[in-house]
Each structure stands twice: as C-alpha cells, then as structure tokens.
Amino acid sequence: MAAIPVIVKHQGKRHEVELDPSSTGETFKYQLYSLTGVEPDRQKILVKGGQLKDETDLSTLGAKPGQIFMMMGTPSGGDSTGVFERPKENVKFMEDMTEAEAAKAEGATPAGLQNLGNTCYLNSTLQTLRSVPELQDELLKYSASTVGAGSNSSGDSGFAQSGLGGLPIDLTAALRDLYKQMSETQEGFPPFTFLYSLRQLFPQFAQKAKTGHGYAQQDAEEAWSQIVSQLRSKLKIKDSAESSENSSIQEHVSVSFVDKYLAGRFESTLECDELAAKEAGEEPVQSEDVFLKLDCHINKDINHLRDGILSGLEEKIEKKSPFLDRDAVYTKKSRIARLPKYLTVHFVRFFWKREAQKKAKIMRKVSFPPELDIVEFCTEKLRKQLAPVRDKVREVRKDEEDVVRARKRQKLAHKQQEDREIDLKAKGPADENKLVNDKQAEKKADGDTEMADAIYKTDAEYDAEHAASILAGKKELFSLINPELAADEGANKSGLYELRGLVTHQGASADSGHYTSYVKKQGVLDAKTGKRKEEDGKWWWFNDDRVSEVEADKIESLSGGGESHSALILLYRAIDLPTAEEVKE
C-alpha cells in the first residue's frame, strides 16, 4: 500500500509526513517524534472520532494526500525545538576502556574482596568503612612515617611490629593501598597485604582454627574497633581553627580524622546508689569521655534500636566508696555532648557463655530505622541546638510532599479536561457548543458571580516556582544552624542520621557463621558540577568477592530473630543540610 503525504501541524509549524496505511498509530507517532522531539506517550493527535491510539490501524483513517492533522504535546525536557545535537564529548565504549577506567565508569560494580580463609569478618568491615568518602579522600593524602609507624595499642613489640624486610607495620598505609587497588577493578581483590599487617599488629586475628586447619573465625566488631583505633592514632588531617588572639584569623591545626568525623563525646554523671554515701557527703562525679560507637544492649525487653541505645547510656558499676570505705554500687548516666558526622552503632549480640566456652549470640529481633533521630539522647544544651534544625527539616519535607501531591492532582484534572475537549471537538459543532455552554455555566455561582478559571501552570513554570520555594526553605534552614555546630565541620548539626552501611552476621556464635555487609549506593557523580545526582535507593550487598544489587526492603529483613543474617554494626551518616554556597542568590 503506497504511502500518503500528509501535513501535521504542531505549535505553529507544518511538518510534511509520509503516512503508511499498512502501519499503526504507534509507528506514526515515532515518525513525529523524530521531527518534533515530542515523545510518543506525550503526543495527542486529533483524528476523526477522537485521538489517535497506538493500536489504531492507519488504513481505517481514510487519509487523503495533503490532509492536515493537528498534534498537541511538548517534550518531557521542556525543549520543543526537536533538534538533536552531536554529543559534546566523544563516547568511549566499555571494550575500549582499561580495567581501572571501567571500574570508575557510571554503573560499574564495586570490587569485592576474596575470602582468604575465614576472613569474611574483615571483608565486611572493610567494605562498610569504605563507604565513608571522606576517609578515602584523606587516605590518598596519607604519607606513612617511620617514627612510631608500628605503634600498637595492644602493647606487643618485636616481630609483631615489623613487616617484610624489617620495616614497621603501618595499617593505615596498608588500608590506603588496598582501597586504591579496589577502586581500579570490578573483580574480587585479595587483601593479602592488609591481612598480613593486621595479624602482625594484632595476633588475635592470627589464631588457628580449633580443627587445626586454617585460621579461626573472628568477631567483625573487634576488627572494626582495632582498625578505627589505628586510624585514630595515625591518620591526621588539617583542620581550621580560630586563633585565640584574633577570632577572624584561621589557623590550620592537625587533628585525628577519626576524632573529627567518627568520634562523639559523652558527658557523664557517676553517683553512688546507697543513701548512706550521700548522707556522708559523697557528691556525684562529672566526667567527659570520647566514644567511637554507641552500644545497643539487647535483653528480653529490647525490641527497637532506640530502647537498646537508651539502655546502654545507663550502667551499674561496682567500686569502692571512699566515704563508706567498702565496695558499693554506682550508677553512671551518660548523655551525648557531641555528635559525629558518622555514627557507628554496635548491636551487643555476642556474650561469653561459660558452659559452652564460646561467644554465644543473642538471636532476638531488634528493629532499626533507615533514619535515626538521636536528639533525645543528647545533653540539654545540645538538644536546644539541634531541635530547631531537625523540626525545620521535617517541616520542609512535608511542604515538598504536599506540593508534589497538589501538582499531580492539578495535572490529572488538566489532562481530563483536555481529553474531554478533544473528544467533543472531534464529534462536531453541536457538542462543541455544549462544551462552551458548560464552561459558562461552571463559571457562575453564588448569585451569578463569575468565577475565574483555575490557572494551569506549565512544567517550566512549576519547576521555577518549586526551585524558588526550595531555595527559600534552604535559606531559612541554614539560618537555624547553631554557629557553634556550624564551625565544627565533622559534627552532626540536626540530630538526624541516615543509614549508609551495615555489617551482618549469620550463625549462632561469633566464632562461627558468616559475615557480609550492605552499603547504600551513591548517586552518580556529575563530572561538570562535582555533585552527585539523586540516589535510586538501592544497596550493594558485599558477600566476600560476590557483589550484587538489592532493594531497600532487603535491609528491613536484617533485624534478627534467628540464625539468619542480622545486623551487627550500623553506620549512620548525618543528613545533608544546606551549605553557605547553596543559599547564595
């Protein structure tokens, strides 16, 4: 069947198109897409009897040469020119990339870590720590020093302090090199050097299995603590601080990376429980302590992370009372005086079972939130600093949700009205007159008072208003950030955290079973702006050298309740807040 030359009018332009009667409406729409840039699902083509549908057989239209069709619709990107431009940058195909380039390409799967014999506890720990971008950045700047490079908090010396060739062991340098090597591949990488360094510094990780074959399984939390402890003592970074003589002058001081980004501070009160001590004049003792993680204690009454953290902030201690001259029970109550940007939470699931002579596991299910509000656990001073920002964040989120819902309702109502007008116009003048009369009737109400038509905003107008509203909200939110907290770059300024990574354990004891980790996917990095695009909400699951993508609902199933995978370590990050640059006009 020969093609029929027809004309399609769209936004004041005439497009000459060859209509193939043997094809369908969908094919015809794709022809127009190539001419106008309007996607097929956004096109409305008026034909006799209504709109052209995808499944319509074009031969049924009875089209004649020169016949004019009307088309409505705009491209989703708001650009109605329909002009396709050559890419500004040359496209590089995967087969032309080196292994390192492919590992950094958009959509690349991150590298896994090979299991070198019961080393899943270490692999899961390393993958979760790697989710801290600031750590990776600072490690790349790290230069190992020979003085004190083999410092060991466990107090071991001699061979345990020396690596290959008798050089001091530097776990921080080993971690730097490992992460760099992992960034250049998508394959499972063997962490030989790092594992060797860890075992030399901390011989507990070199214990042999009771069977006599290979190495024993270890506790991931112990590996986490030792690695973070080494980073705290070795990885120093430059930080800005105000000069005591002139507050306008900034001085660069060296601080520990861990103290800046991963360490919080407790303010604690220790008080004797016995009335006799108080009557004798014993006063409560105030103290401050640095913490690198919060413990979530688990018992028969703990069902949620909040309850476990609250339980961990109060403990009983037995010690000698100088006023009673004997041992007495004291209560230590702690509140958080500083919140780090990255908060580690440890589920205390393992305990020493004397009769079994092993670390047994508490199987109880304890749920944890994707967003954690930590304000209630803070000192009164810090609560007053955090609460206004936290409350404003929630208010802004609710306003944005309301605006999006209202926009959806408006677009739906507008589409329904458009469809009704198209159908009536296609049926003929009588129905078109009915439409005009109906509109006039709708405009009159309450004693023939004429009502104004509801103004429909285009996507561009809506986006502009929405952007202005977001900017205004960011400015107000930024103004609420406490100046003292704003000066502390590594602190949480809202009291709200989002879950970014976790280590899980499967099995009945710390000395057996299997560890894996989950890390939330980051948005794709925009090379032009240097900012990351919106995240898709999915997670990477690191099971040694096997790496796969999972949905967010998988994380909800890791609360425990049996020998299946249950969360052992949670890594939370402070939610993003507006910066000074973002609120500028």
Coordinates of C-alpha atoms in Angstrom, one line a residue:
M1 CA 0.0 0.0 0.0
A2 CA 1.5 3.3 -1.1
A3 CA 2.4 6.0 1.5
I4 CA 0.2 9.0 1.7
P5 CA 1.8 12.5 2.0
V6 CA 0.0 14.4 4.9
I7 CA 0.7 17.5 6.9
V8 CA 0.9 17.6 10.7
K9 CA 0.5 21.0 12.4
H10 CA 2.3 21.3 15.8
Q11 CA 3.0 24.6 17.7
G12 CA 2.5 26.7 14.6
K13 CA 4.8 24.6 12.4
R14 CA 3.8 22.4 9.4
H15 CA 5.6 19.0 9.1
E16 CA 5.2 17.0 5.9
V17 CA 5.0 13.3 6.7
E18 CA 4.6 10.1 4.7
L19 CA 1.7 8.2 6.3
D20 CA 2.0 4.4 5.7
P21 CA -1.6 3.0 5.7
S22 CA -0.2 -0.5 6.5
S23 CA 1.3 0.6 9.8
T24 CA -0.2 1.6 13.2
G25 CA -0.6 4.8 15.2
E26 CA 2.5 3.9 17.2
T27 CA 4.7 3.9 14.1
F28 CA 3.2 7.3 13.0
K29 CA 4.0 8.8 16.4
Y30 CA 7.6 7.7 16.3
Q31 CA 7.8 9.4 12.9
L32 CA 6.6 12.6 14.5
Y33 CA 9.0 12.1 17.4
S34 CA 11.9 12.3 15.0
L35 CA 10.6 15.6 13.6
T36 CA 9.4 17.3 16.8
G37 CA 11.3 15.7 19.7
V38 CA 7.9 15.0 21.5
E39 CA 7.9 11.5 22.9
P40 CA 5.1 9.3 21.6
D41 CA 3.5 8.9 25.0
R42 CA 3.2 12.7 25.3
Q43 CA 1.6 13.2 21.8
K44 CA -2.1 13.9 21.2
I45 CA -3.0 13.6 17.5
L46 CA -6.6 14.6 16.6
V47 CA -8.4 12.4 14.1
K48 CA -12.0 11.9 13.3
G49 CA -13.7 10.3 16.3
G50 CA -11.1 11.4 18.9
Q51 CA -7.4 10.8 19.5
L52 CA -5.1 8.6 17.5
K53 CA -4.3 5.5 19.6
D54 CA -1.1 3.4 19.4
E55 CA -3.0 0.3 18.2
T56 CA -5.1 2.1 15.5
D57 CA -4.7 0.7 12.0
L58 CA -3.9 3.8 9.9
S59 CA -5.8 2.3 6.9
T60 CA -9.0 2.9 8.8
L61 CA -8.4 6.7 8.9
G62 CA -9.1 7.1 5.2
A63 CA -6.4 9.7 5.0
K64 CA -6.1 11.6 1.7
P65 CA -3.0 13.4 0.2
G66 CA -2.5 16.8 1.8
Q67 CA -4.8 16.1 4.7
I68 CA -4.0 18.1 7.8
F69 CA -3.7 16.5 11.3
M70 CA -3.4 18.5 14.5
M71 CA -0.8 17.4 17.1
M72 CA -0.5 18.6 20.7
G73 CA 2.3 17.9 23.3
T74 CA 5.7 19.1 24.4
P75 CA 8.9 17.2 25.1
S76 CA 9.5 16.0 28.6
G77 CA 12.7 18.0 28.9
G78 CA 10.8 21.2 28.1
D79 CA 12.7 21.7 24.8
S80 CA 10.3 21.9 21.9
T81 CA 12.8 22.6 19.2
G82 CA 13.2 18.9 18.4
V83 CA 16.8 19.4 17.4
F84 CA 19.2 16.6 18.1
E85 CA 22.7 17.7 18.7
R86 CA 26.0 15.8 18.4
P87 CA 27.4 14.8 21.8
K88 CA 29.9 17.4 23.1
E89 CA 32.2 14.7 24.4
N90 CA 33.4 11.6 22.5
V91 CA 31.8 8.4 23.6
K92 CA 34.1 5.8 24.9
F93 CA 32.9 2.2 24.8
M94 CA 33.5 -0.3 27.5
E95 CA 35.6 -2.5 25.3
D96 CA 38.0 0.4 24.7
M97 CA 38.4 1.2 28.5
T98 CA 41.2 -0.1 30.7
E99 CA 40.2 -2.1 33.8
A100 CA 40.7 1.0 36.0
E101 CA 38.6 3.2 33.7
A102 CA 35.8 0.6 33.6
A103 CA 35.8 0.4 37.4
K104 CA 35.2 4.2 37.6
A105 CA 32.5 4.3 34.8
E106 CA 28.9 5.0 35.5
G107 CA 27.0 1.9 36.6
A108 CA 30.2 0.0 37.5
T109 CA 30.0 -2.7 40.1
P110 CA 32.4 -2.1 43.1
A111 CA 35.1 -4.6 43.8
G112 CA 34.5 -7.4 46.2
L113 CA 37.2 -9.0 48.5
Q114 CA 38.3 -12.6 48.3
N115 CA 37.9 -14.8 51.4
L116 CA 41.4 -15.8 52.4
G117 CA 40.2 -18.4 54.9
N118 CA 37.6 -17.3 57.4
T119 CA 38.2 -13.6 56.6
C120 CA 34.6 -12.6 55.9
Y121 CA 34.6 -10.7 59.2
L122 CA 37.4 -8.5 57.8
N123 CA 36.0 -8.2 54.3
S124 CA 32.6 -6.9 55.6
T125 CA 34.3 -4.5 57.9
L126 CA 36.5 -3.0 55.2
Q127 CA 33.6 -2.7 52.7
T128 CA 31.5 -0.7 55.2
L129 CA 34.3 1.6 56.2
R130 CA 35.0 2.2 52.5
S131 CA 31.5 3.8 52.3
V132 CA 32.9 6.9 54.0
P133 CA 34.1 9.1 51.1
E134 CA 36.0 11.5 53.4
L135 CA 38.1 8.5 54.6
Q136 CA 39.0 7.5 51.1
D137 CA 40.0 11.1 50.2
E138 CA 42.2 11.6 53.3
L139 CA 43.8 8.2 52.9
L140 CA 45.0 9.2 49.4
K141 CA 46.8 12.1 51.0
Y142 CA 48.4 10.0 53.8
S143 CA 52.1 9.5 53.8
A144 CA 53.5 6.9 56.1
S145 CA 56.1 7.9 58.7
T146 CA 58.8 5.7 60.1
V147 CA 58.6 7.1 63.6
G148 CA 56.0 5.3 65.6
A149 CA 54.6 3.7 62.5
G150 CA 54.3 0.4 64.2
S151 CA 52.5 1.7 67.3
N152 CA 50.2 -0.9 68.7
S153 CA 47.5 -0.3 71.3
S154 CA 47.8 -3.9 72.5
G155 CA 51.4 -3.3 73.7
D156 CA 53.0 -6.0 71.6
S157 CA 56.5 -5.4 70.3
G158 CA 59.3 -7.2 68.4
F159 CA 58.4 -9.1 65.3
A160 CA 54.8 -8.1 65.6
Q161 CA 55.9 -4.5 64.9
S162 CA 57.9 -5.4 61.8
G163 CA 56.7 -6.2 58.3
L164 CA 58.5 -7.5 55.3
G165 CA 62.2 -6.5 55.2
G166 CA 62.0 -5.5 58.9
L167 CA 60.1 -2.3 58.1
P168 CA 57.5 -1.1 60.7
I169 CA 53.9 -2.2 60.1
D170 CA 51.6 0.7 59.1
L171 CA 48.0 -0.4 58.9
T172 CA 46.8 3.0 57.7
A173 CA 49.1 2.8 54.7
A174 CA 48.0 -0.7 54.0
L175 CA 44.4 0.4 54.0
R176 CA 45.2 3.3 51.7
D177 CA 46.8 1.0 49.2
L178 CA 44.0 -1.6 49.4
Y179 CA 41.3 1.0 48.8
K180 CA 43.2 2.4 45.8
Q181 CA 43.6 -1.1 44.3
M182 CA 39.9 -1.8 44.9
S183 CA 39.0 1.4 43.0
E184 CA 40.7 0.1 39.9
T185 CA 38.9 -3.2 39.4
Q186 CA 35.5 -4.8 39.5
E187 CA 36.8 -8.2 40.3
G188 CA 37.2 -9.8 43.7
F189 CA 40.5 -8.5 45.2
P190 CA 42.7 -10.5 47.6
P191 CA 43.6 -8.3 50.6
F192 CA 46.8 -10.2 51.4
T193 CA 48.9 -7.2 52.5
F194 CA 46.3 -5.7 54.7
L195 CA 45.5 -9.0 56.3
Y196 CA 49.2 -9.6 57.0
S197 CA 49.6 -6.2 58.6
L198 CA 46.5 -6.7 60.8
R199 CA 47.7 -10.1 62.0
Q200 CA 51.2 -8.8 62.8
L201 CA 49.9 -5.8 64.8
F202 CA 47.1 -7.8 66.5
P203 CA 48.0 -11.5 66.8
Q204 CA 44.5 -12.4 68.0
F205 CA 43.5 -12.3 64.3
A206 CA 46.1 -14.9 63.5
Q207 CA 44.6 -17.6 65.8
K208 CA 44.4 -21.0 64.2
A209 CA 41.1 -22.9 64.0
K210 CA 40.4 -25.5 66.7
T211 CA 40.3 -28.1 64.0
G212 CA 43.9 -27.4 63.2
H213 CA 43.1 -26.4 59.6
G214 CA 43.5 -22.8 58.6
Y215 CA 42.6 -19.7 60.7
A216 CA 39.8 -19.2 63.1
Q217 CA 36.7 -17.1 62.5
Q218 CA 36.8 -13.7 64.3
D219 CA 34.4 -11.0 65.6
A220 CA 33.8 -8.3 63.0
E221 CA 33.2 -5.7 65.7
E222 CA 36.7 -6.4 67.2
A223 CA 38.3 -5.9 63.8
W224 CA 36.3 -2.7 63.3
S225 CA 37.4 -1.3 66.6
Q226 CA 41.1 -2.2 66.1
I227 CA 41.2 -0.7 62.6
V228 CA 39.4 2.5 63.7
S229 CA 41.8 2.8 66.7
Q230 CA 44.8 2.6 64.4
L231 CA 43.3 5.2 62.1
R232 CA 42.7 7.5 65.1
S233 CA 46.3 7.4 66.1
K234 CA 47.8 7.6 62.6
L235 CA 45.5 9.4 60.2
K236 CA 46.0 13.2 60.9
I237 CA 44.3 15.9 58.8
K238 CA 44.5 19.6 58.7
D239 CA 41.6 21.5 60.3
S240 CA 40.7 25.1 60.5
A241 CA 40.5 26.7 64.0
E242 CA 40.1 30.3 65.1
S243 CA 43.2 32.0 66.6
S244 CA 42.7 32.7 70.3
E245 CA 44.2 36.2 69.8
N246 CA 42.1 37.1 66.8
S247 CA 38.9 35.3 66.1
S248 CA 38.9 36.4 62.5
I249 CA 42.2 34.6 61.7
Q250 CA 42.0 31.0 60.8
E251 CA 44.8 28.6 61.9
H252 CA 45.4 25.2 60.4
V253 CA 45.9 22.6 63.1
S254 CA 46.4 18.8 62.9
V255 CA 43.6 16.7 64.2
S256 CA 42.7 13.0 64.0
F257 CA 40.4 12.1 61.2
V258 CA 38.5 9.7 63.5
D259 CA 38.1 12.4 66.2
K260 CA 36.7 14.8 63.6
Y261 CA 34.3 12.5 61.7
L262 CA 33.7 9.4 63.7
A263 CA 34.1 10.3 67.4
G264 CA 31.4 11.7 69.7
R265 CA 31.6 12.9 73.3
F266 CA 29.7 11.9 76.4
E267 CA 29.0 14.0 79.5
S268 CA 28.5 11.5 82.4
T269 CA 27.5 11.5 86.0
L270 CA 28.6 8.8 88.4
E271 CA 26.6 8.6 91.6
C272 CA 26.5 6.1 94.5
D273 CA 23.2 4.3 94.8
E274 CA 23.4 4.0 98.6
L275 CA 21.7 6.7 100.7
A276 CA 24.4 6.3 103.3
A277 CA 27.1 7.5 100.9
K278 CA 25.0 10.6 100.1
E279 CA 24.4 11.3 103.7
A280 CA 28.1 11.0 104.4
G281 CA 28.7 13.8 101.8
E282 CA 29.7 11.9 98.7
E283 CA 28.9 14.0 95.7
P284 CA 28.2 12.8 92.1
V285 CA 31.3 12.9 89.9
Q286 CA 31.0 14.6 86.5
S287 CA 33.2 13.5 83.6
E288 CA 33.7 13.6 79.8
D289 CA 34.5 10.7 77.6
V290 CA 35.1 10.2 73.9
F291 CA 33.1 7.4 72.2
L292 CA 33.7 5.8 68.9
K293 CA 30.5 3.8 68.8
L294 CA 27.1 3.6 70.6
D295 CA 26.2 0.2 72.1
C296 CA 22.7 -1.2 71.6
H297 CA 22.3 -3.6 74.6
I298 CA 19.8 -6.4 74.0
N299 CA 17.6 -8.2 76.5
K300 CA 14.1 -9.6 76.7
D301 CA 12.6 -6.0 76.8
I302 CA 14.5 -4.6 73.9
N303 CA 12.6 -4.6 70.6
H304 CA 13.9 -1.4 68.9
L305 CA 17.3 0.3 68.4
R306 CA 16.1 3.3 70.4
D307 CA 15.5 1.2 73.5
G308 CA 18.8 -0.6 73.3
I309 CA 20.8 2.7 73.0
L310 CA 18.9 4.2 75.9
S311 CA 19.7 1.1 78.0
G312 CA 23.4 1.5 77.0
L313 CA 23.5 5.1 78.3
E314 CA 23.0 3.9 81.9
E315 CA 25.1 1.3 83.6
K316 CA 25.8 -0.1 87.0
I317 CA 29.4 -0.1 88.3
E318 CA 30.7 -1.7 91.5
K319 CA 33.6 0.1 93.1
K320 CA 35.0 1.2 96.4
S321 CA 33.3 4.2 98.0
P322 CA 35.8 6.4 99.8
F323 CA 33.1 7.6 102.2
L324 CA 31.8 4.1 103.1
D325 CA 35.2 2.5 102.9
R326 CA 33.8 -0.5 101.1
D327 CA 32.6 -1.6 97.7
A328 CA 29.2 -0.1 96.6
V329 CA 27.1 0.0 93.5
Y330 CA 27.2 3.2 91.4
T331 CA 25.0 4.3 88.5
K332 CA 26.7 6.0 85.6
K333 CA 24.3 8.1 83.4
S334 CA 25.7 9.4 80.1
R335 CA 24.3 12.0 77.6
I336 CA 25.8 12.9 74.2
A337 CA 27.5 16.3 74.1
R338 CA 28.9 16.0 70.6
L339 CA 27.5 14.0 67.6
P340 CA 29.9 13.0 64.9
K341 CA 29.0 13.2 61.2
Y342 CA 29.3 9.4 61.0
L343 CA 27.8 7.4 63.9
T344 CA 28.6 3.8 64.5
V345 CA 26.1 1.7 66.4
H346 CA 27.0 -1.8 67.7
F347 CA 24.4 -4.4 68.5
V348 CA 25.8 -6.2 71.5
R349 CA 24.7 -9.7 70.3
F350 CA 27.6 -11.8 71.5
F351 CA 28.4 -12.8 75.1
W352 CA 30.7 -15.3 76.7
K353 CA 28.8 -18.5 77.5
R354 CA 30.8 -20.2 80.2
E355 CA 29.3 -23.6 80.0
A356 CA 29.9 -23.8 76.2
Q357 CA 33.2 -21.9 76.4
K358 CA 32.4 -19.7 73.4
K359 CA 30.8 -16.4 72.4
A360 CA 27.1 -17.2 72.0
K361 CA 24.7 -15.0 70.0
I362 CA 21.5 -13.2 71.2
M363 CA 19.1 -14.0 68.4
R364 CA 16.4 -11.5 69.4
K365 CA 14.9 -9.4 66.7
V366 CA 15.7 -5.7 67.2
S367 CA 14.4 -3.3 64.5
F368 CA 16.4 -0.2 63.4
P369 CA 15.2 2.8 61.3
P370 CA 16.6 4.0 57.9
E371 CA 16.6 7.4 59.6
L372 CA 17.7 7.8 63.2
D373 CA 16.7 10.7 65.4
I374 CA 19.3 10.9 68.2
V375 CA 18.3 14.2 69.8
E376 CA 16.7 12.7 72.9
F377 CA 20.0 11.1 73.9
C378 CA 21.8 14.4 74.0
T379 CA 22.6 16.9 76.7
E380 CA 20.1 19.7 77.3
K381 CA 22.5 22.2 75.7
L382 CA 22.9 20.1 72.5
R383 CA 19.2 19.3 72.3
K384 CA 18.4 23.0 72.2
Q385 CA 21.0 23.5 69.4
L386 CA 19.7 20.5 67.3
A387 CA 15.9 20.5 67.8
P388 CA 15.1 23.7 65.7
V389 CA 17.0 22.4 62.7
R390 CA 15.5 18.9 63.0
D391 CA 12.0 20.3 63.2
K392 CA 12.5 22.6 60.3
V393 CA 13.9 19.7 58.1
R394 CA 10.7 17.7 58.8
E395 CA 8.5 20.8 58.0
V396 CA 10.3 21.4 54.7
R397 CA 10.0 17.7 53.7
K398 CA 6.2 17.8 54.5
D399 CA 5.7 21.0 52.5
E400 CA 7.6 19.5 49.5
E401 CA 5.4 16.3 49.7
D402 CA 2.3 18.5 49.8
V403 CA 3.4 20.5 46.7
V404 CA 4.2 17.3 44.7
R405 CA 0.8 15.8 45.6
A406 CA -1.0 19.1 44.6
R407 CA 0.9 19.2 41.3
K408 CA -0.1 15.6 40.5
R409 CA -3.8 16.4 41.2
Q410 CA -3.6 19.5 39.0
K411 CA -2.0 17.7 36.1
L412 CA -4.6 14.9 36.3
A413 CA -7.5 17.4 36.3
H414 CA -6.0 19.3 33.4
K415 CA -5.5 16.1 31.4
Q416 CA -9.0 15.1 32.0
Q417 CA -10.3 18.5 30.8
E418 CA -8.1 18.4 27.7
D419 CA -9.3 14.9 26.8
R420 CA -12.9 16.0 27.2
E421 CA -12.4 19.0 24.9
I422 CA -10.7 16.9 22.3
D423 CA -13.5 14.3 22.3
L424 CA -16.2 17.0 22.0
K425 CA -14.4 18.8 19.2
A426 CA -14.0 15.6 17.3
K427 CA -17.7 14.8 17.5
G428 CA -18.9 18.0 15.8
P429 CA -20.1 21.6 16.2
A430 CA -23.2 20.6 18.4
D431 CA -21.0 19.0 21.1
E432 CA -18.5 21.9 20.8
N433 CA -21.3 24.4 21.5
K434 CA -22.3 22.2 24.5
L435 CA -18.7 22.5 25.8
V436 CA -18.8 26.3 25.6
N437 CA -22.2 26.4 27.4
D438 CA -21.0 24.1 30.1
K439 CA -17.9 26.2 30.7
Q440 CA -20.0 29.4 31.0
A441 CA -22.3 27.6 33.5
E442 CA -19.4 26.4 35.6
K443 CA -18.0 30.0 35.9
K444 CA -21.2 31.2 37.5
A445 CA -22.0 30.6 41.1
D446 CA -23.5 32.4 44.2
G447 CA -25.9 34.8 42.5
D448 CA -24.4 34.7 39.0
T449 CA -21.0 35.9 40.2
E450 CA -18.5 34.8 37.6
M451 CA -15.5 32.7 38.9
A452 CA -12.1 32.9 37.4
D453 CA -10.7 29.9 35.6
A454 CA -8.2 27.9 37.6
I455 CA -4.7 28.7 36.2
Y456 CA -2.8 25.7 34.9
K457 CA 0.9 26.1 35.2
T458 CA 3.3 24.5 32.7
D459 CA 6.1 22.2 33.9
A460 CA 8.6 25.0 33.4
E461 CA 6.6 27.5 35.5
Y462 CA 6.0 24.9 38.2
D463 CA 9.8 24.0 38.2
A464 CA 10.7 27.6 38.6
E465 CA 8.3 28.2 41.5
H466 CA 9.4 24.9 43.1
A467 CA 13.1 25.9 42.8
A468 CA 12.4 29.3 44.4
S469 CA 10.4 27.7 47.2
I470 CA 13.3 25.2 47.8
L471 CA 15.8 28.0 47.9
A472 CA 13.7 29.9 50.4
G473 CA 13.4 26.8 52.6
K474 CA 17.2 26.2 52.4
K475 CA 17.9 29.8 53.5
E476 CA 15.6 29.5 56.5
L477 CA 17.0 26.1 57.4
F478 CA 20.6 27.4 57.1
S479 CA 19.8 30.3 59.3
L480 CA 18.7 27.9 62.1
I481 CA 22.1 26.0 62.2
N482 CA 23.8 26.8 65.5
P483 CA 27.0 28.8 64.9
E484 CA 29.0 26.6 67.3
L485 CA 27.9 23.5 65.4
A486 CA 28.4 25.2 62.0
A487 CA 32.1 25.7 62.9
D488 CA 32.5 22.0 63.6
E489 CA 32.7 20.5 60.1
G490 CA 32.8 16.9 61.3
A491 CA 29.7 17.2 63.6
N492 CA 26.0 16.4 63.0
K493 CA 24.0 19.7 63.1
S494 CA 20.5 18.3 63.0
G495 CA 20.5 15.2 65.2
L496 CA 19.1 13.2 62.2
Y497 CA 21.1 10.3 60.6
E498 CA 20.5 8.2 57.5
L499 CA 21.7 4.6 57.4
R500 CA 24.5 4.2 54.9
G501 CA 26.1 0.8 55.7
L502 CA 25.9 -2.3 58.0
V503 CA 27.7 -5.4 58.8
T504 CA 25.6 -8.6 59.3
H505 CA 26.3 -12.0 60.9
Q506 CA 24.7 -15.3 60.1
G507 CA 25.0 -18.1 62.6
A508 CA 24.8 -18.9 66.3
S509 CA 28.2 -17.7 67.6
A510 CA 30.9 -15.1 66.9
D511 CA 33.4 -17.9 66.4
S512 CA 31.5 -19.4 63.5
G513 CA 28.9 -18.4 60.9
H514 CA 29.4 -15.9 58.1
Y515 CA 29.7 -12.1 57.9
T516 CA 28.5 -9.9 55.0
S517 CA 27.9 -6.2 54.5
Y518 CA 25.5 -3.8 52.8
V519 CA 26.3 -0.3 51.6
K520 CA 23.8 2.1 50.2
K521 CA 24.5 3.1 46.6
Q522 CA 25.6 6.7 46.0
G523 CA 24.2 8.9 43.3
V524 CA 26.2 9.1 40.1
L525 CA 28.9 11.8 40.2
D526 CA 28.3 14.7 37.8
A527 CA 31.7 15.4 36.3
K528 CA 30.7 19.0 35.4
T529 CA 29.3 20.1 38.8
G530 CA 31.2 17.8 41.0
K531 CA 27.9 16.9 42.8
R532 CA 26.2 13.6 43.0
K533 CA 22.8 13.0 41.3
E534 CA 19.8 11.7 43.1
E535 CA 20.1 8.2 44.5
D536 CA 18.0 5.3 43.4
G537 CA 17.5 3.9 46.9
K538 CA 19.2 0.5 46.2
W539 CA 22.1 -1.1 48.1
W540 CA 25.2 -3.1 47.3
W541 CA 25.5 -6.5 49.1
F542 CA 29.1 -7.5 49.6
N543 CA 29.4 -11.2 50.2
D544 CA 33.2 -11.6 50.0
D545 CA 34.0 -11.5 46.3
R546 CA 30.4 -11.7 45.2
V547 CA 28.8 -8.3 44.8
S548 CA 25.1 -7.8 43.9
E549 CA 22.5 -5.1 43.9
V550 CA 19.5 -5.4 46.3
E551 CA 16.3 -3.4 47.0
A552 CA 15.9 -1.3 50.2
D553 CA 13.3 -3.7 51.6
K554 CA 16.1 -6.3 52.0
I555 CA 17.6 -4.1 54.7
E556 CA 14.4 -4.2 56.7
S557 CA 14.8 -8.0 56.9
L558 CA 18.1 -7.8 58.8
S559 CA 16.7 -7.1 62.2
G560 CA 17.5 -10.7 63.5
G561 CA 15.2 -13.2 65.1
G562 CA 17.1 -16.3 64.2
E563 CA 20.4 -17.6 62.8
S564 CA 19.8 -15.8 59.5
H565 CA 21.7 -12.6 58.7
S566 CA 21.2 -10.0 61.4
A567 CA 22.7 -6.5 61.7
L568 CA 25.8 -6.4 64.0
I569 CA 27.2 -2.9 63.1
L570 CA 25.3 0.0 61.7
L571 CA 27.0 3.0 60.1
Y572 CA 24.8 6.2 60.0
R573 CA 25.7 9.5 58.3
A574 CA 24.3 12.9 59.3
I575 CA 21.7 14.0 56.8
D576 CA 22.7 16.7 54.3
L577 CA 22.0 20.3 55.2
P578 CA 22.2 23.4 53.0
T579 CA 25.7 25.0 52.7
A580 CA 26.6 28.6 52.5
E581 CA 27.2 28.3 48.8
E582 CA 23.8 26.7 48.2
V583 CA 21.9 29.5 49.8
K584 CA 23.6 32.3 47.9
E585 CA 21.4 34.1 45.3

